[in-house]
Coordinates of C-alpha atoms in Angstrom, one line a residue:
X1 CA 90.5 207.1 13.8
X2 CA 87.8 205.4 16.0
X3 CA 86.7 203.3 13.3
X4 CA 89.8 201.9 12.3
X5 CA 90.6 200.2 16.1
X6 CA 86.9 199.0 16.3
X7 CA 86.5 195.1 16.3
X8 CA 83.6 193.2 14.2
X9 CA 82.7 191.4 17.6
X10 CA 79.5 189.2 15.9
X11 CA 81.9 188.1 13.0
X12 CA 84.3 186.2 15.7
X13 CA 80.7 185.4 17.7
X14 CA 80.4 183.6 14.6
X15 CA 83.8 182.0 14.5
X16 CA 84.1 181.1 17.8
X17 CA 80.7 179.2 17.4
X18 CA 82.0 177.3 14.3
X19 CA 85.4 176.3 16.3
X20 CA 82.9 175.2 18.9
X21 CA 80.9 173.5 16.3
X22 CA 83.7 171.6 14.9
X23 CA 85.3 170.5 18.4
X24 CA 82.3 169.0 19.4
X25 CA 82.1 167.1 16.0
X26 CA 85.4 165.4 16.4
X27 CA 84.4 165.1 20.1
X28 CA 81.7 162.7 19.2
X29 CA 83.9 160.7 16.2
X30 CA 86.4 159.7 18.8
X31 CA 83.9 158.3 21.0
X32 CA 82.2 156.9 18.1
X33 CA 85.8 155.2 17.1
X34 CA 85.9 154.1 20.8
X35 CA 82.4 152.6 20.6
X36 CA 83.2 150.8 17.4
X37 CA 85.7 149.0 18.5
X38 CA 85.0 145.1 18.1
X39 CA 84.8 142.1 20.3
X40 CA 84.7 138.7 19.4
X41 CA 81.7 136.4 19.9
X42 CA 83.0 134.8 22.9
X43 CA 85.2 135.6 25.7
X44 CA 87.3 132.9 27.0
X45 CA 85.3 130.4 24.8
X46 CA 82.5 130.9 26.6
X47 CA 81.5 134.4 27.6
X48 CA 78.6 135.5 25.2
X49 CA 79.3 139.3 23.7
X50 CA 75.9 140.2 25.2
X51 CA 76.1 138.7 29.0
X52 CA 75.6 141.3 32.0
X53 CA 79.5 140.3 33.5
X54 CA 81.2 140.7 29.9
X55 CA 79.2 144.4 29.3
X56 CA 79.9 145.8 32.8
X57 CA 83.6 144.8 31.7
X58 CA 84.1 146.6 28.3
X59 CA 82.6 149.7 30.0
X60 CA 85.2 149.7 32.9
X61 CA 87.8 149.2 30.0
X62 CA 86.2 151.9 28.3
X63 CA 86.0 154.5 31.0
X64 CA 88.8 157.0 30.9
X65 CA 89.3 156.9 34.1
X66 CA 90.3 152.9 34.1
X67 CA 93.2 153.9 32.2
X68 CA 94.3 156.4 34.1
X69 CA 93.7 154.0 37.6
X70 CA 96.5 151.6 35.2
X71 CA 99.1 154.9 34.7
X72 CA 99.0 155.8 38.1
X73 CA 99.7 152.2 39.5
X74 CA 102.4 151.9 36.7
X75 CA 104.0 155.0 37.9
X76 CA 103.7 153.7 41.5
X77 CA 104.8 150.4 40.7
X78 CA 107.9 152.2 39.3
X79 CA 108.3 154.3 42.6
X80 CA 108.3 151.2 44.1
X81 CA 110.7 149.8 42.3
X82 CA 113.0 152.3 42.3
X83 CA 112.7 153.0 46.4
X84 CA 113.7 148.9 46.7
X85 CA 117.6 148.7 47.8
X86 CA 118.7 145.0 47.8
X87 CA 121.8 146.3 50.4
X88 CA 118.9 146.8 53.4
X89 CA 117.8 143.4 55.5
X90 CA 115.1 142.0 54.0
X91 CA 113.5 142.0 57.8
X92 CA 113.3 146.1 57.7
X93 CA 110.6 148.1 57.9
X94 CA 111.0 149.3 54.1
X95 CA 111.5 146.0 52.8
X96 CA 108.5 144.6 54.3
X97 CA 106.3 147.6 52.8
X98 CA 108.0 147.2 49.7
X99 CA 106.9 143.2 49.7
X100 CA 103.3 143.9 50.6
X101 CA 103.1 146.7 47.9
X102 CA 104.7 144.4 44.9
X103 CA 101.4 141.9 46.0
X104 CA 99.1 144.6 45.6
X105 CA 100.1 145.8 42.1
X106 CA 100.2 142.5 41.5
X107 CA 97.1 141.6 42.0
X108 CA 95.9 145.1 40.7
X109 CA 97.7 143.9 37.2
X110 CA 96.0 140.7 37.6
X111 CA 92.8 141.7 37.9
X112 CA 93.0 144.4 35.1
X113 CA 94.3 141.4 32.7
X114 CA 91.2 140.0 34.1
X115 CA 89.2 142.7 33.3
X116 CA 90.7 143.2 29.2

């Protein structure tokens, strides 16, 4: 009876270490696809592909948490957006907060334009 319950722990030992195995492997060929992506020779006409400024760029775009900065000011921006009511006086407390934060995301968007 005893013998019919008992697990083969070391075979799912095994297992478990060739999921792992295989997660890591498609781990690294994403960040391989992400490191093979190509620029073109020059940025703007004139930024070389190998100049300090244009490098320290492409790994801001390349760090994960860049793009998730540029979701959470989306989503803000929306908040924003959807907070505005056009029936308040533009000299109200909300409305002047509102105004000051439609500058900021836009000069966050600008500079991440910038930045891609």
């Amino acid at each position: 009876m005893i013998g019919r319950y008992s697990r083969n722990y070391s075979s799912e030992k095994v297992q478990d270490s060739e999921d792992f195995a295989a997660k890591i492997k498609r781990v690294q060929s994403k960040k391989f696809a992400l490191r093979s992506t190509s620029y073109t020779g020059k940025s703007l006409g004139c930024i070389p592909l190998h100049n300090a400024f244009r490098q320290q760029c492409i790994n801001i775009i390349r760090s994960p948490h860049f793009e998730t900065f540029v979701l959470v000011m989306i989503t803000a921006n929306c908040l924003a957006l959807a907070v505005s009511d056009p029936t308040i006086p533009d000299n109200s407390g909300v409305n002047k907060h509102l105004s000051y934060a439609e500058y900021f995301f836009t000069t966050i968007f600008f500079l991440e334009m910038c930045i891609k």
